[in-house]
Amino acid sequence: MLRFSNALEAVHKSWLSFQTMTTKMMSLVLLVLIGVTHSLDNGLARTPPMGWMSWQRFRCNIDCKDDKYNCISEDLYMEMADHLVSDGYRDLGYEYVNIDDCWAAKQRDSDGKLRADPERFPSGIKKLADYVHSKGLKLGIYGDFGTLTCGGYPGSKFYEELDAQTFADWGVDSLKLDGCYSTIDDYAIGYPLMEFWLNKTGRPILYSCSWPAYVVFSHKIPDYAAIAKSCNIWRNYGDIQDSWGSVTDIIRFYGNDSGNFSSFAGPGNFNDPDMIIVGDYGLSFDQQQVQMALWAIMASPLLMSNDLRIIRAESKAILQNKMAISINQDPLGIQGKRVYMVKTYGPNLRKNNKFEIWTRPLKDSRFAIAAVYYGTGGGPTRQMTSLGKIGLTNQNGYTLTDVFTGQPAGKYSLNTTLTLRPNPSGVLFFLAVPQ
Ligand SMILES: *[C@@H]1O[C@H](CO)[C@@H](O)[C@H](O)[C@H]1NC(C)=O
Ligand SMILES: *[C@@H]1O[C@H](CO)[C@@H](O)[C@H](O)[C@H]1NC(C)=O
Ligand SMILES: *[C@@H]1O[C@H](CO)[C@@H](O)[C@H](O)[C@H]1NC(C)=O
């Protein structure tokens, strides 16, 4: 370990002092080191992290003069922390309060340290962390591996050690490191380097990397093995937007599973398809159920980005569905897969009216099953299959429970016909327990 540390520090020094050295050569040095000695072992994200994150809903709204209620400020995070506790989310596992971009002052302080915007975060991040901790919650922060964050705030390139220590000193529990203002060749050095310095602080900090997303944007398959060695969770596709189109695009990317990224999920490491938008504006009730069901099946972080102060009861019920949460949090940490896909021909004869079945193996030989229908013509589709056909194996069959209603949904042997009638842009979501 010591030899490795010295070697990595040497790489860090050359990173600082030979900025002209080609990054490709340095990647080679680092990859060799990582390949031989390193694997991420910080004890965190044994199951997908759950909590709240500001980006999708509140973006980079820094106008606290005219829009105090919605701007990125310490008040916003404190209010969300209050609601996580008072409305029962914390006790169901939603524990992270994650700051996203636009929290920082545009300039580092005279010691080169990051600091929060003094107008919007007058008490500073340390005080905010203390407040969040006093509520039994954890605080996450946002940084960027490049020279600037995506929103134009100071990035961590060439400041990795100082920034890691600053976050640890503040009592931060999670870091999302974005990848704007950098180049694709640098990621394989920069992300592991930040993990190295986070580890050296001695404070367990959950590490979320946007690294593979930028590789996918360049139409390449990320090196997921290397990513899983440095990161607890990683974004590997575009930012979620408040729309059904965005949710289905992400689901299809996860269904395609290019590079077999699902196989890198497990306790300590999870793919991150981005925030939960249940309770926002863009999804119907059925579509909100689809997102919750699929994010549970995909072993995805459940980071809500909504306004907990004004959320509707029906959305809250979806987010607080205990069976869906326990599927998401299954201790085996296996990521579910799309196992069945047909093109159905609805009344409008549109070929894109797809029907899919997803399954996820769970502890005690149980399975989660989601049947999603993307149709837009008429009422529910009607599809026939059997548990055997979709890969379940218990010879005595299974007892199904409907996750969203909590009602029994029948007993099935492996080859009994299972008729599924999900609504248009809706889902049927089952827990299958072997009998
Ligand atoms: C640092 O890494 C070592 C070795 O992988 C691990 O045992 C330790 O828990 C890590 N510490 C932190 C704070 O992440
Ligand atoms: C999934 O794969 C299909 C078929 O190869 C392709 O047409 C589609 O663009 C892919 N979708 C995503 C989101 O990757
Ligand atoms: C991904 O998995 C499929 C089957 O699950 C296999 O055929 C394929 O070779 C794998 N691809 C890679 C790149 O590992």
mmCIF file of N, CA, C and O and ligand atoms in Angstrom, residues 1 37-44 195-196 198-205, ligand 1:
data_model
loop_
_atom_site.group_PDB
_atom_site.id
_atom_site.type_symbol
_atom_site.label_atom_id
_atom_site.label_comp_id
_atom_site.label_asym_id
_atom_site.label_seq_id
_atom_site.Cartn_x
_atom_site.Cartn_y
_atom_site.Cartn_z
ATOM 1 N N MET A 1 0.834 -1.206 0.000
ATOM 2 C CA MET A 1 0.000 0.000 0.000
ATOM 3 C C MET A 1 0.869 1.256 0.000
ATOM 4 O O MET A 1 0.623 2.193 -0.732
ATOM 5 N N THR A 37 -2.791 -2.867 -8.052
ATOM 6 C CA THR A 37 -2.898 -2.783 -6.597
ATOM 7 C C THR A 37 -4.216 -2.246 -6.066
ATOM 8 O O THR A 37 -4.451 -2.323 -4.876
ATOM 9 N N HIS A 38 -5.044 -1.715 -6.885
ATOM 10 C CA HIS A 38 -6.087 -0.865 -6.323
ATOM 11 C C HIS A 38 -7.479 -1.443 -6.492
ATOM 12 O O HIS A 38 -7.799 -2.018 -7.508
ATOM 13 N N SER A 39 -8.321 -1.321 -5.462
ATOM 14 C CA SER A 39 -9.755 -1.527 -5.658
ATOM 15 C C SER A 39 -10.495 -0.717 -4.610
ATOM 16 O O SER A 39 -10.028 -0.607 -3.474
ATOM 17 N N LEU A 40 -11.605 -0.130 -4.999
ATOM 18 C CA LEU A 40 -12.291 0.795 -4.094
ATOM 19 C C LEU A 40 -12.897 0.043 -2.925
ATOM 20 O O LEU A 40 -13.666 -0.895 -3.103
ATOM 21 N N ASP A 41 -12.517 0.466 -1.743
ATOM 22 C CA ASP A 41 -12.969 -0.224 -0.542
ATOM 23 C C ASP A 41 -13.158 0.825 0.557
ATOM 24 O O ASP A 41 -12.365 0.936 1.469
ATOM 25 N N ASN A 42 -14.214 1.641 0.423
ATOM 26 C CA ASN A 42 -14.451 2.661 1.449
ATOM 27 C C ASN A 42 -15.679 2.339 2.301
ATOM 28 O O ASN A 42 -16.109 3.159 3.114
ATOM 29 N N GLY A 43 -16.229 1.156 2.109
ATOM 30 C CA GLY A 43 -17.335 0.713 2.961
ATOM 31 C C GLY A 43 -18.675 1.360 2.656
ATOM 32 O O GLY A 43 -19.664 1.082 3.331
ATOM 33 N N LEU A 44 -18.746 2.216 1.618
ATOM 34 C CA LEU A 44 -19.981 2.972 1.355
ATOM 35 C C LEU A 44 -20.764 2.367 0.198
ATOM 36 O O LEU A 44 -20.252 1.544 -0.552
ATOM 37 N N GLU A 195 -10.093 10.062 -6.092
ATOM 38 C CA GLU A 195 -10.419 8.983 -5.138
ATOM 39 C C GLU A 195 -9.254 8.757 -4.184
ATOM 40 O O GLU A 195 -9.451 8.559 -2.972
ATOM 41 N N PHE A 196 -8.050 8.809 -4.718
ATOM 42 C CA PHE A 196 -6.861 8.634 -3.879
ATOM 43 C C PHE A 196 -6.822 9.690 -2.771
ATOM 44 O O PHE A 196 -6.626 9.375 -1.597
ATOM 45 N N LEU A 198 -9.343 11.567 -1.686
ATOM 46 C CA LEU A 198 -10.498 11.403 -0.775
ATOM 47 C C LEU A 198 -10.159 10.357 0.273
ATOM 48 O O LEU A 198 -10.397 10.549 1.465
ATOM 49 N N ASN A 199 -9.589 9.252 -0.182
ATOM 50 C CA ASN A 199 -9.234 8.181 0.747
ATOM 51 C C ASN A 199 -8.239 8.689 1.786
ATOM 52 O O ASN A 199 -8.360 8.410 2.974
ATOM 53 N N LYS A 200 -7.272 9.486 1.319
ATOM 54 C CA LYS A 200 -6.224 9.964 2.234
ATOM 55 C C LYS A 200 -6.752 10.890 3.320
ATOM 56 O O LYS A 200 -6.106 11.075 4.348
ATOM 57 N N THR A 201 -7.910 11.498 3.106
ATOM 58 C CA THR A 201 -8.458 12.357 4.166
ATOM 59 C C THR A 201 -8.871 11.529 5.374
ATOM 60 O O THR A 201 -9.031 12.064 6.463
ATOM 61 N N GLY A 202 -9.111 10.224 5.151
ATOM 62 C CA GLY A 202 -9.553 9.378 6.257
ATOM 63 C C GLY A 202 -11.043 9.462 6.520
ATOM 64 O O GLY A 202 -11.562 8.741 7.365
ATOM 65 N N ARG A 203 -11.746 10.357 5.815
ATOM 66 C CA ARG A 203 -13.189 10.464 6.004
ATOM 67 C C ARG A 203 -13.893 9.664 4.910
ATOM 68 O O ARG A 203 -13.640 9.899 3.721
ATOM 69 N N PRO A 204 -14.777 8.739 5.270
ATOM 70 C CA PRO A 204 -15.487 8.007 4.219
ATOM 71 C C PRO A 204 -16.385 8.969 3.430
ATOM 72 O O PRO A 204 -17.270 9.605 4.003
ATOM 73 N N ILE A 205 -16.117 9.111 2.153
ATOM 74 C CA ILE A 205 -16.898 10.014 1.294
ATOM 75 C C ILE A 205 -17.343 9.230 0.071
ATOM 76 O O ILE A 205 -16.507 8.759 -0.721
HETATM 77 C C1 LIG B 1 -8.944 3.866 2.039
HETATM 78 O O1 LIG B 1 -8.575 2.707 1.302
HETATM 79 C C2 LIG B 1 -8.316 1.565 2.102
HETATM 80 C C3 LIG B 1 -7.780 0.482 1.200
HETATM 81 O O2 LIG B 1 -8.639 0.237 0.118
HETATM 82 C C4 LIG B 1 -9.592 1.179 2.826
HETATM 83 O O3 LIG B 1 -9.366 0.052 3.641
HETATM 84 C C5 LIG B 1 -10.075 2.340 3.663
HETATM 85 O O4 LIG B 1 -11.311 2.026 4.259
HETATM 86 C C6 LIG B 1 -10.224 3.593 2.814
HETATM 87 N N1 LIG B 1 -10.536 4.704 3.679
HETATM 88 C C7 LIG B 1 -11.428 5.638 3.353
HETATM 89 C C8 LIG B 1 -11.606 6.701 4.369
HETATM 90 O O5 LIG B 1 -12.036 5.672 2.313
#
